[in-house]
Short mmCIF file of C-alpha atoms and ligand atoms in Angstrom, two decimals:
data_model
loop_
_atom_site.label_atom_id
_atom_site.label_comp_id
_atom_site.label_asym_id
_atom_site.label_seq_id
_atom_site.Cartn_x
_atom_site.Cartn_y
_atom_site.Cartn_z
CA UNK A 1 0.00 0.00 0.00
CA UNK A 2 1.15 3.02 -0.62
CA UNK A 3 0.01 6.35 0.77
CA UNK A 4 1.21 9.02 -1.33
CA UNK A 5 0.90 13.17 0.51
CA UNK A 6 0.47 16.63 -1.30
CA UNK A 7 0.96 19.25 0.82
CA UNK A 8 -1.50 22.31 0.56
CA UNK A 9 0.78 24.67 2.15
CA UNK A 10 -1.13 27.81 3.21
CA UNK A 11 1.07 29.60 6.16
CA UNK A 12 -0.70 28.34 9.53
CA UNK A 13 -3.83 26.87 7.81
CA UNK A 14 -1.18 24.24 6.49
CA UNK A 15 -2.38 21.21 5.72
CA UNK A 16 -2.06 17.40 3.81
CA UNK A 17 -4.12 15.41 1.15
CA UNK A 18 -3.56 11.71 1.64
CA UNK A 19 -3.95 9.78 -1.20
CA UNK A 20 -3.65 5.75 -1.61
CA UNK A 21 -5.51 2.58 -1.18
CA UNK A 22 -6.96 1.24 2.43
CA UNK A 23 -6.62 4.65 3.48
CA UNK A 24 -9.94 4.40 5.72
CA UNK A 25 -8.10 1.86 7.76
CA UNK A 26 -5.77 4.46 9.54
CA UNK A 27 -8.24 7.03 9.63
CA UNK A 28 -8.66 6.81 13.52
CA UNK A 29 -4.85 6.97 13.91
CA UNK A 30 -3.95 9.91 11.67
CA UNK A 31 -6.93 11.55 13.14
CA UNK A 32 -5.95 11.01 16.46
CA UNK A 33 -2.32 12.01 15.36
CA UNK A 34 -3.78 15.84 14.69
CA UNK A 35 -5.69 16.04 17.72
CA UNK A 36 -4.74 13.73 20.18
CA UNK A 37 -7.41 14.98 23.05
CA UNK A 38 -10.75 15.53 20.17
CA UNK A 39 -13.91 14.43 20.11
CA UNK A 40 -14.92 13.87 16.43
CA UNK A 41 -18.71 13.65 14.86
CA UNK A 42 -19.17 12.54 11.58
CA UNK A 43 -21.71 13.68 8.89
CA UNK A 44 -22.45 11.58 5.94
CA UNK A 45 -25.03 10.57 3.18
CA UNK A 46 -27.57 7.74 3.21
CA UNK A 47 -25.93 6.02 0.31
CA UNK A 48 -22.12 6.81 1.72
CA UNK A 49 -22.70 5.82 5.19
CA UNK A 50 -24.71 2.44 4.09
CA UNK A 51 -21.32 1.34 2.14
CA UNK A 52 -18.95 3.09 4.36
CA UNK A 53 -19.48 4.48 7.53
CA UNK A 54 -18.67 1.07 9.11
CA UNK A 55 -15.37 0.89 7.93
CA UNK A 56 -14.40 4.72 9.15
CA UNK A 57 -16.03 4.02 12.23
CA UNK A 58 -14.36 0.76 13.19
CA UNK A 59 -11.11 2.73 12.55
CA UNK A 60 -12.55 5.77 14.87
CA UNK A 61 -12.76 3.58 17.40
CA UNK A 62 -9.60 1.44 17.56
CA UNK A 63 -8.06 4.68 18.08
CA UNK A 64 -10.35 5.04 20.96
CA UNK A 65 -12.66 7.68 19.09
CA UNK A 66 -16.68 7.58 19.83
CA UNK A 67 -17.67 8.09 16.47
CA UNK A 68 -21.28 9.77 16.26
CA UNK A 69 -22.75 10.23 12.75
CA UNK A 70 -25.38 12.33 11.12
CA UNK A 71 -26.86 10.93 7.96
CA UNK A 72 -28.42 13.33 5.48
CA UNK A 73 -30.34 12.22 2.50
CA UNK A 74 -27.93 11.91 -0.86
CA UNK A 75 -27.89 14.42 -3.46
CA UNK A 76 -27.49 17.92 -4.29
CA UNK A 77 -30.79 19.24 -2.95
CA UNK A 78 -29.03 18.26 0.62
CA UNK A 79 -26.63 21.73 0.02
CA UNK A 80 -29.72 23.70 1.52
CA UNK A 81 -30.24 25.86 4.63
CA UNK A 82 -32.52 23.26 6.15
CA UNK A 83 -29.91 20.09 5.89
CA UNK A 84 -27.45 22.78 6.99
CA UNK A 85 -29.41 23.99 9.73
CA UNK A 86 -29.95 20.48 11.19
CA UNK A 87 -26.09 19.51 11.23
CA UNK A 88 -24.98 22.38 13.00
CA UNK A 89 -27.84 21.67 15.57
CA UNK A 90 -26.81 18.40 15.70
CA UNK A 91 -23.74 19.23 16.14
CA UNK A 92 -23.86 21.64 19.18
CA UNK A 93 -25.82 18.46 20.60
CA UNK A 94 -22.99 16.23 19.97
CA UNK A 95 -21.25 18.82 22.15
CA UNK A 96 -18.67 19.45 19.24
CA UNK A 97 -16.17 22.66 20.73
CA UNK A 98 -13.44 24.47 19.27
CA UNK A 99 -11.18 21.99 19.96
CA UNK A 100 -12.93 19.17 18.40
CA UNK A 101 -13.29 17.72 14.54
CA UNK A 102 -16.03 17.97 12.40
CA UNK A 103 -15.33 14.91 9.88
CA UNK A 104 -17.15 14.88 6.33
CA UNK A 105 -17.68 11.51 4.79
CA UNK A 106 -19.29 11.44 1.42
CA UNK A 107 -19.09 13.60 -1.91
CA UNK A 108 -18.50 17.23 -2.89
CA UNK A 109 -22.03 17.60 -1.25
CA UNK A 110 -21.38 16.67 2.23
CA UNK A 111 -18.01 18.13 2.21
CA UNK A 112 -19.09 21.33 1.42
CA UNK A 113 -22.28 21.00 3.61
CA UNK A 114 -20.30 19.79 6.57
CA UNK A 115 -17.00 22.39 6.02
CA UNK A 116 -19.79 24.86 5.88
CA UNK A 117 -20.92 23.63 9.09
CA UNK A 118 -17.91 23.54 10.41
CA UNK A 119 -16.93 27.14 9.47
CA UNK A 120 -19.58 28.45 11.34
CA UNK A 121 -19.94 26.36 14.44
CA UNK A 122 -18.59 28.33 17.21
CA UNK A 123 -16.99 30.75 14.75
CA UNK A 124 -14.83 27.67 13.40
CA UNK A 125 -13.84 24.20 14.01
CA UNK A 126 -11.52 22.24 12.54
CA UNK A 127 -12.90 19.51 9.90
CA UNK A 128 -11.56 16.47 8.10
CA UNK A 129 -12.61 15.54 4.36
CA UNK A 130 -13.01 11.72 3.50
CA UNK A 131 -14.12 12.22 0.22
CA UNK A 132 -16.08 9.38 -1.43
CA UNK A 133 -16.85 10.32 -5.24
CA UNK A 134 -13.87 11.26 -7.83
CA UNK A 135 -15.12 14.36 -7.99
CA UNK A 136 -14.86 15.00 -4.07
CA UNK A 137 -11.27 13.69 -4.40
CA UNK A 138 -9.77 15.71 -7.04
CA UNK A 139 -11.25 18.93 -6.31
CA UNK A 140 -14.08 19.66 -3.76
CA UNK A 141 -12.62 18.33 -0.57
CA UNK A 142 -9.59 20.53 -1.29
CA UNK A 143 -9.15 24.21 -1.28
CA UNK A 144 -11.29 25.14 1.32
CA UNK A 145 -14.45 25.84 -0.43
CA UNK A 146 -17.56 25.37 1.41
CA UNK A 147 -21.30 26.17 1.43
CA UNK A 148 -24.71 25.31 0.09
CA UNK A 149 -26.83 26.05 -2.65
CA UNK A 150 -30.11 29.61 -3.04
CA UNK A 151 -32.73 28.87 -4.56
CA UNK A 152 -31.34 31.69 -6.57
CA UNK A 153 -28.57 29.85 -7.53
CA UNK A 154 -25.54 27.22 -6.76
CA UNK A 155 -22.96 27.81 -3.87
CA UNK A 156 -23.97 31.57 -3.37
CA UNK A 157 -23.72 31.02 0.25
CA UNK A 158 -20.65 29.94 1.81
CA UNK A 159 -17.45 30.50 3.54
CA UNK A 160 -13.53 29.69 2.64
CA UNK A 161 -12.59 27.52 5.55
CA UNK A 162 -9.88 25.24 4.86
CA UNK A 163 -10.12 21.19 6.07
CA UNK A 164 -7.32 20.27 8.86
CA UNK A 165 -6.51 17.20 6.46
CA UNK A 166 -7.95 15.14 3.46
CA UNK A 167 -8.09 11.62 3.53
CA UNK A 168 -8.62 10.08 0.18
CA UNK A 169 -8.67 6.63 -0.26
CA UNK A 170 -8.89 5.41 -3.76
CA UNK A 171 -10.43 2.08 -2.68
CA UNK A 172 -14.01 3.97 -1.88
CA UNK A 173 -14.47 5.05 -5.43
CA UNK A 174 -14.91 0.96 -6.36
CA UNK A 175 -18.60 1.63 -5.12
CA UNK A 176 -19.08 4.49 -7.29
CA UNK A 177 -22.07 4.28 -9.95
CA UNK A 178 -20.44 4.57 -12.69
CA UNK A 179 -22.82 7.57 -13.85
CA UNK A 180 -21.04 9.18 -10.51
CA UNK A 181 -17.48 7.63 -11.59
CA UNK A 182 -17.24 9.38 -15.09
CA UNK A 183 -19.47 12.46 -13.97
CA UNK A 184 -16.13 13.02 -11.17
CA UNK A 185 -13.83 12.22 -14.24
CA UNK A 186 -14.99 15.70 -16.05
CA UNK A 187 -13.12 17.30 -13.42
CA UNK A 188 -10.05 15.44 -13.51
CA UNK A 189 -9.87 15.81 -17.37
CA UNK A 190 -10.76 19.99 -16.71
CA UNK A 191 -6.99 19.73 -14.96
CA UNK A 192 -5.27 19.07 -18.09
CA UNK A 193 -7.25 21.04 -20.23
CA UNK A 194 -6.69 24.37 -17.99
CA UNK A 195 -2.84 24.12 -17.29
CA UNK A 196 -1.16 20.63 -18.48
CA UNK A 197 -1.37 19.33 -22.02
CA UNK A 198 0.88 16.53 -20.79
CA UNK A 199 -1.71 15.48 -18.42
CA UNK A 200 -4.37 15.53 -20.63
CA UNK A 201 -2.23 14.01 -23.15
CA UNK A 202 -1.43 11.19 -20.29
CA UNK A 203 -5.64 10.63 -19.77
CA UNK A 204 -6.20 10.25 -23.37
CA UNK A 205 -3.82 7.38 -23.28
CA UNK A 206 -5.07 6.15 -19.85
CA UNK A 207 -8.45 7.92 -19.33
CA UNK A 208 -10.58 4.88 -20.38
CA UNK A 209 -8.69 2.39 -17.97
CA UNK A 210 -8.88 4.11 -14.99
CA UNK A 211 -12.15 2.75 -13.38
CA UNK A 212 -10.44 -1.10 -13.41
CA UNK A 213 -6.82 -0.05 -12.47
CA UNK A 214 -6.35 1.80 -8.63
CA UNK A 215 -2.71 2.62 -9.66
CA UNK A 216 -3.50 4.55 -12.79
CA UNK A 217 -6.69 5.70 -10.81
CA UNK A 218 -4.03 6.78 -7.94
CA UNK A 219 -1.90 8.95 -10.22
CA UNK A 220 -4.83 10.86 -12.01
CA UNK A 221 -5.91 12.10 -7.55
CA UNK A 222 -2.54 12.71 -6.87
CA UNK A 223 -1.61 14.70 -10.35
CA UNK A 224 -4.76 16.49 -10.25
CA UNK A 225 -4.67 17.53 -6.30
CA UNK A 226 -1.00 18.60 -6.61
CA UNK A 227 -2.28 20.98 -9.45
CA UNK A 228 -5.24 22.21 -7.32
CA UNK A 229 -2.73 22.65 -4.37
CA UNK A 230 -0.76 24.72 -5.78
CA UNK A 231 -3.18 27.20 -7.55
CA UNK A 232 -4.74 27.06 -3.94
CA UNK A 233 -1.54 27.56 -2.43
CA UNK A 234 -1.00 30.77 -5.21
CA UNK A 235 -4.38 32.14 -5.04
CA UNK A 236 -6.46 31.15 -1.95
CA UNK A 237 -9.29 33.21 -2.26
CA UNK A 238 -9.10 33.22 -6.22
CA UNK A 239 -8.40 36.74 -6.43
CA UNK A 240 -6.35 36.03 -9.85
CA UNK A 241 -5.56 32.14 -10.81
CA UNK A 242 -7.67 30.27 -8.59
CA UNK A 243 -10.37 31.54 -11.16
CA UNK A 244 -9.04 29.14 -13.89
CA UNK A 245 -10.20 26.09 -11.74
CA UNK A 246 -13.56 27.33 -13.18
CA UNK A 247 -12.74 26.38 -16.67
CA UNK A 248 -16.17 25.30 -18.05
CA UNK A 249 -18.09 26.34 -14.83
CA UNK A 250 -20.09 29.12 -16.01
CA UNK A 251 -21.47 27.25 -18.70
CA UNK A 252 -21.89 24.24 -16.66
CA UNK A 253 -23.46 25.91 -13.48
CA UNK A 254 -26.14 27.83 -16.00
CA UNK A 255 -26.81 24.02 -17.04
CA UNK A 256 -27.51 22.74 -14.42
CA UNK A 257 -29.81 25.69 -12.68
CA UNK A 258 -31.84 25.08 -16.34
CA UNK A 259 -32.01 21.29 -15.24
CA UNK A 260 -32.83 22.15 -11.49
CA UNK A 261 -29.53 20.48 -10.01
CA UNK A 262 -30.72 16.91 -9.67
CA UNK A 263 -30.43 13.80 -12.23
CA UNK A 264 -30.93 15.14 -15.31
CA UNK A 265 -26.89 16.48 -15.56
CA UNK A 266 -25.18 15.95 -12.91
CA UNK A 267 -22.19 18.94 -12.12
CA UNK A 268 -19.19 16.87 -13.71
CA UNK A 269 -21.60 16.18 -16.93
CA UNK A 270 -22.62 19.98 -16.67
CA UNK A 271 -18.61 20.97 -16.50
CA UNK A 272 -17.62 18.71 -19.46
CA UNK A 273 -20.05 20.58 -21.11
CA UNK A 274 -18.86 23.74 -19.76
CA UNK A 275 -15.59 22.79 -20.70
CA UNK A 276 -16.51 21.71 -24.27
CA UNK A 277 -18.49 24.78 -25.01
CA UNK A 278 -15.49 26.91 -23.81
CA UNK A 279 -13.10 25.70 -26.23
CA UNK A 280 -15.78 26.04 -29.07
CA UNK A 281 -15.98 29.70 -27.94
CA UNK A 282 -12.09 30.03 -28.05
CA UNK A 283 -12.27 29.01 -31.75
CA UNK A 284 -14.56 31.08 -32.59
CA UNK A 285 -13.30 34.16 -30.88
CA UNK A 286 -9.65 33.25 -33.13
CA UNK A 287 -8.21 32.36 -29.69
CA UNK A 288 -7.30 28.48 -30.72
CA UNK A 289 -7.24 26.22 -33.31
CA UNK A 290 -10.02 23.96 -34.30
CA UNK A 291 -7.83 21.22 -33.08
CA UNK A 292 -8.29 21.76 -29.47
CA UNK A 293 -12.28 21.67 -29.08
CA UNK A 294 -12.09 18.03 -31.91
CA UNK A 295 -9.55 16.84 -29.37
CA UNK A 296 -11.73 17.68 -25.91
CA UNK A 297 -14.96 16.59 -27.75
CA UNK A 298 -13.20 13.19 -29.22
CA UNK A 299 -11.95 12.40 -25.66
CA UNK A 300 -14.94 13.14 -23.52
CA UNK A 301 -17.12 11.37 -26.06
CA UNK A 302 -14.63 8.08 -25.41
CA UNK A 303 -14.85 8.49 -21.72
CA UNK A 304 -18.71 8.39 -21.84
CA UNK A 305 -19.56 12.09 -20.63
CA UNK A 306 -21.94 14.69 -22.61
CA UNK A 307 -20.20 17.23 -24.47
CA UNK A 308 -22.81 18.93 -25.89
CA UNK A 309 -26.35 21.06 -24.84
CA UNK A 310 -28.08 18.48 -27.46
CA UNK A 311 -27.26 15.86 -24.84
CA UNK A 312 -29.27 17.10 -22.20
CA UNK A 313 -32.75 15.13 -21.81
CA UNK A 314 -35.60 17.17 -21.72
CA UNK A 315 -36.48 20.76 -22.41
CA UNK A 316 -34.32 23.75 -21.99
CA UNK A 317 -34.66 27.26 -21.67
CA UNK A 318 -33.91 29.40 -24.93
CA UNK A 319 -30.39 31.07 -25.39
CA UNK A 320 -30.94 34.30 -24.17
CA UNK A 321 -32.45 32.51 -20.65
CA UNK A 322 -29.02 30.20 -20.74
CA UNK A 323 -27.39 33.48 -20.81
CA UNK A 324 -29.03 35.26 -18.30
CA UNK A 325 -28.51 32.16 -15.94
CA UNK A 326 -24.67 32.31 -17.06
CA UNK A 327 -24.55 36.19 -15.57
CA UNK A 328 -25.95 34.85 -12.32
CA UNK A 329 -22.77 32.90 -11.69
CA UNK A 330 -20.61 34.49 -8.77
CA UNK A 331 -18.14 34.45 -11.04
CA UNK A 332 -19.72 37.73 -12.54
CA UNK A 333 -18.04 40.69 -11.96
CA UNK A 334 -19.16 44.10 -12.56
CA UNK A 335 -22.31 43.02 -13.87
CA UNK A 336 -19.94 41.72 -16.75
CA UNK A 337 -19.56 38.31 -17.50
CA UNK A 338 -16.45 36.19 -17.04
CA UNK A 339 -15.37 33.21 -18.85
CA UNK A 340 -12.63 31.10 -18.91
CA UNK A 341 -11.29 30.30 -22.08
CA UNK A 342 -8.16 29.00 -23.65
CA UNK A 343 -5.38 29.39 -26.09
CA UNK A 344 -4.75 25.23 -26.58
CA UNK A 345 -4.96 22.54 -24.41
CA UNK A 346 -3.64 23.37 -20.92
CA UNK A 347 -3.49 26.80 -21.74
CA UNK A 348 -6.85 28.86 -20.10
CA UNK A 349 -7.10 31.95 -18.99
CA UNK A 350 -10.00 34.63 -17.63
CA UNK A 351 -11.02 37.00 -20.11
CA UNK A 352 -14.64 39.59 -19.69
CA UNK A 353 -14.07 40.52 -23.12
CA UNK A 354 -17.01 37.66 -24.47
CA UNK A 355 -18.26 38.40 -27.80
CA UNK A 356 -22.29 38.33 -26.73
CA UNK A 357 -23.10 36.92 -30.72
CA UNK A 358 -20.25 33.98 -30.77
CA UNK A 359 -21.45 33.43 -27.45
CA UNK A 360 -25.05 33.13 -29.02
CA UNK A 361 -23.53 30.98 -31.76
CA UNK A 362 -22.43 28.42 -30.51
CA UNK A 363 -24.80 27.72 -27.98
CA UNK A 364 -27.28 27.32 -30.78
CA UNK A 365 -24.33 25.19 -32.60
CA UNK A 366 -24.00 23.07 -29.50
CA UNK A 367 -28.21 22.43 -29.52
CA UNK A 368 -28.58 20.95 -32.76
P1 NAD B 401 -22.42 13.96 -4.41
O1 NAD B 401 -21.77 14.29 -3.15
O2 NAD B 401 -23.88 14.22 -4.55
O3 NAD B 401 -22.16 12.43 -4.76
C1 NAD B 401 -22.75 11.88 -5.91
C2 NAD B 401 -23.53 10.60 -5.55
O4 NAD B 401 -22.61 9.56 -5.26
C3 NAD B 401 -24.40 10.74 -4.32
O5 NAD B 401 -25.62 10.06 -4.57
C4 NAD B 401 -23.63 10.01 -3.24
O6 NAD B 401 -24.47 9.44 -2.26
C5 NAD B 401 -22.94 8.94 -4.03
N1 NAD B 401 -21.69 8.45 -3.48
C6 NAD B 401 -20.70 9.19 -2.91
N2 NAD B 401 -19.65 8.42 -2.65
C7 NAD B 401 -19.97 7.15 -3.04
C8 NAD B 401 -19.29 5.93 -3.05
N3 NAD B 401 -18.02 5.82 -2.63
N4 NAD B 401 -19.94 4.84 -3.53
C9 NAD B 401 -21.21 4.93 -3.98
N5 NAD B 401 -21.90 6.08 -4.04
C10 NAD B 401 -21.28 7.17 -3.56
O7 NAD B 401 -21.76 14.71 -5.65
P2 NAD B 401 -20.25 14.99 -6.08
O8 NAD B 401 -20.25 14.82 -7.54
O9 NAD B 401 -19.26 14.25 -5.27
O10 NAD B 401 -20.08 16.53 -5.73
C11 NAD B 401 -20.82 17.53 -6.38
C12 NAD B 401 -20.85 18.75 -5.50
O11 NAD B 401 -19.52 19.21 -5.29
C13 NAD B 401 -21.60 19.91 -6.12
O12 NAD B 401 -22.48 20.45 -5.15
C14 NAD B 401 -20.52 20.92 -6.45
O13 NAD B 401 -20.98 22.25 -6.37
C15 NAD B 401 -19.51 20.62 -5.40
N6 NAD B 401 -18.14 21.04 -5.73
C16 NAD B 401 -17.47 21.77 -4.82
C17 NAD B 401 -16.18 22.17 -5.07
C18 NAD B 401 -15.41 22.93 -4.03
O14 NAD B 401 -14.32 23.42 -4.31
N7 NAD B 401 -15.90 23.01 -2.83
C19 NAD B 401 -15.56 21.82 -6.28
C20 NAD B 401 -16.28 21.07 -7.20
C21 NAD B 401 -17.58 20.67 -6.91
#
């Protein structure tokens, strides 16, 4: 077995993403190892903790933890002020203090429920990320994002408050539908397409094997959380680079408020997307080459995920409603909207100078 570390190193909020197989096992003893005298509560999902919670707890309590849990129901809609509201009650019950741990054990939902929960229990306790999904492990459960979901729109409420340590064990994702799997792989292949051709270069080889093999599967976490470590470590509150991490977002979050955030996309299907519809924008704005968006649509395609609006069951709103959802996103500034686009492969950057007709273009392109 072996446990591979990335250090997110952010001055005295300082902390380490554990990555490797049978990681769970030695969760009581690296927890214990961090805060030798806390108590520890854990909040989870009803699909995570049936498959799961056993295994963390057992290792809770060889280390002599009492391992309380919270199970909220799975899915997005949990990211609301009423799921949020009952696990910081339920956590002042559990009689969680400043000193204690907060530990999230499920997917980018619960770890940004719970870290939100954490952030504002008694001004701030300390939490630990167990992510479950792909997604959860190659983004959400690091950098120190955290909230829940308006019904205005996704993540507008929510606080930067960064986990004490990350604990991802590779072995969890083995349970993962595979819907969930490739939705979590969007993200990963978002990595190489904002800053390292190589990388994506390295997923188009290995993309497709990755579900069957946990040392491929290993490499993709670790390569992709040592890039989001150090943009984080750069850029905390994304006042400049951090931004790129959104590559695709925009797109993808007005997506998904047009599909109301459940089943119909899911956010790693709305990002490769997002992503997809980026690069077609790039081309057409004479920022790339029409190589770029064949190669991104050619590998998400092989690896199973949407890459176009056309792929979206259902109805949709028209392109000028897409685009008013797409100036909702936070990442508006101004009033004027942002985007992430690229020059190649592994080469994004932020621009608010969007032409509003290419814009219109190829959404409509990306419908039919
Ligand atoms: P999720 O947490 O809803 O998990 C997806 C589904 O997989 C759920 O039904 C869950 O119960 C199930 N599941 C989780 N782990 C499992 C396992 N090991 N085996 C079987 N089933 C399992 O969704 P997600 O895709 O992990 O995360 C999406 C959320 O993450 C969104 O709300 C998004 O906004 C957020 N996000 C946050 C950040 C950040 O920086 N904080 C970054 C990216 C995404």
């Amino acid at each position: 077995m072996i446990i591979e570390s990335v250090a997110v190193e952010l001055g005295p909020r300082s902390y380490e993403v554990l990555i490797g197989r049978g990681l769970i096992a030695e969760a009581g003893k690296r927890i214990r190892a961090l805060a030798p005298r806390a108590r520890v509560a854990v909040i989870s999902d009803e699909r995570v903790a049936g498959l799961h919670l056993p295994a963390l707890r057992a290792a809770l309590e060889a280390a002599g933890l009492a391992a309380p849990a919270l199970v909220l129901p799975a899915g997005e809609a949990t990211k609301s002020w009423d799921q949020l509201g009952r696990a910081v009650e339920w956590l002042i019950a559990q009689r969680i203090e400043r000193g204690d741990l907060v530990i999230a054990l499920g997917g980018g939902v619960i770890g940004d429920l719970a870290g939100f929960a954490a952030a504002i229990l008694r001004r701030g306790v300390r939490f630990v990320q167990v992510p479950t999904t792909l997604l959860a492990q190659v983004d959400s459960s690091v950098g120190g994002k955290t909230g829940i979901n308006s019904p205005q729109g996704k993540n507008l409420i929510g606080a930067f408050h960064q986990p004490a340590l990350v604990l991802a064990d590779i072995d969890l994702l083995a349970t993962l539908a595979p819907r969930d799997f490739r939705a979590g792989y969007g993200e990963v292949a978002k990595y190489g397409l904002l800053g390292d051709e190589a990388f994506f270069g390295w997923l188009e080889r290995h993309g497709p094997a990755l579900r069957e093999d946990p040392g491929l599967l290993q490499r993709a976490v670790r390569h992709s959380v040592a890039m989001k470590a150090g943009i984080v470590r750069r850029d905390e509150t994304e006042q400049g680079e951090r931004a790129l991490l959104n590559l695709g977002h925009t797109f993808g979050h007005a997506l998904e408020a047009a599909t109301g955030y459940g089943e119909r996309l899911l956010h790693g299907e709305a990002v490769a997307i997002g992503c997809a519809l980026a690069f077609e924008l790039s081309v057409r704005m004479g920022l790339c080459s029409q190589e770029a968006p064949s190669r991104v649509a050619a590998h998400l395609e092989r690896m199973g995920l949407p890459h176009r609006i056309a792929a979206i069951p259902g109805d949709l709103p028209d392109d000028e409603a897409l685009i008013a959802l797409m100036a909702q996103d936070k990442k508006v500034v101004d009033g004027r909207l942002r985007l992430v686009l690229a020059h190649g492969i592994g080469r994004a950057f932020v621009t608010d100078a969007v032409d509003g007709a290419l814009l219109r273009a190829v959404l409509a392109g990306s419908r039919g």
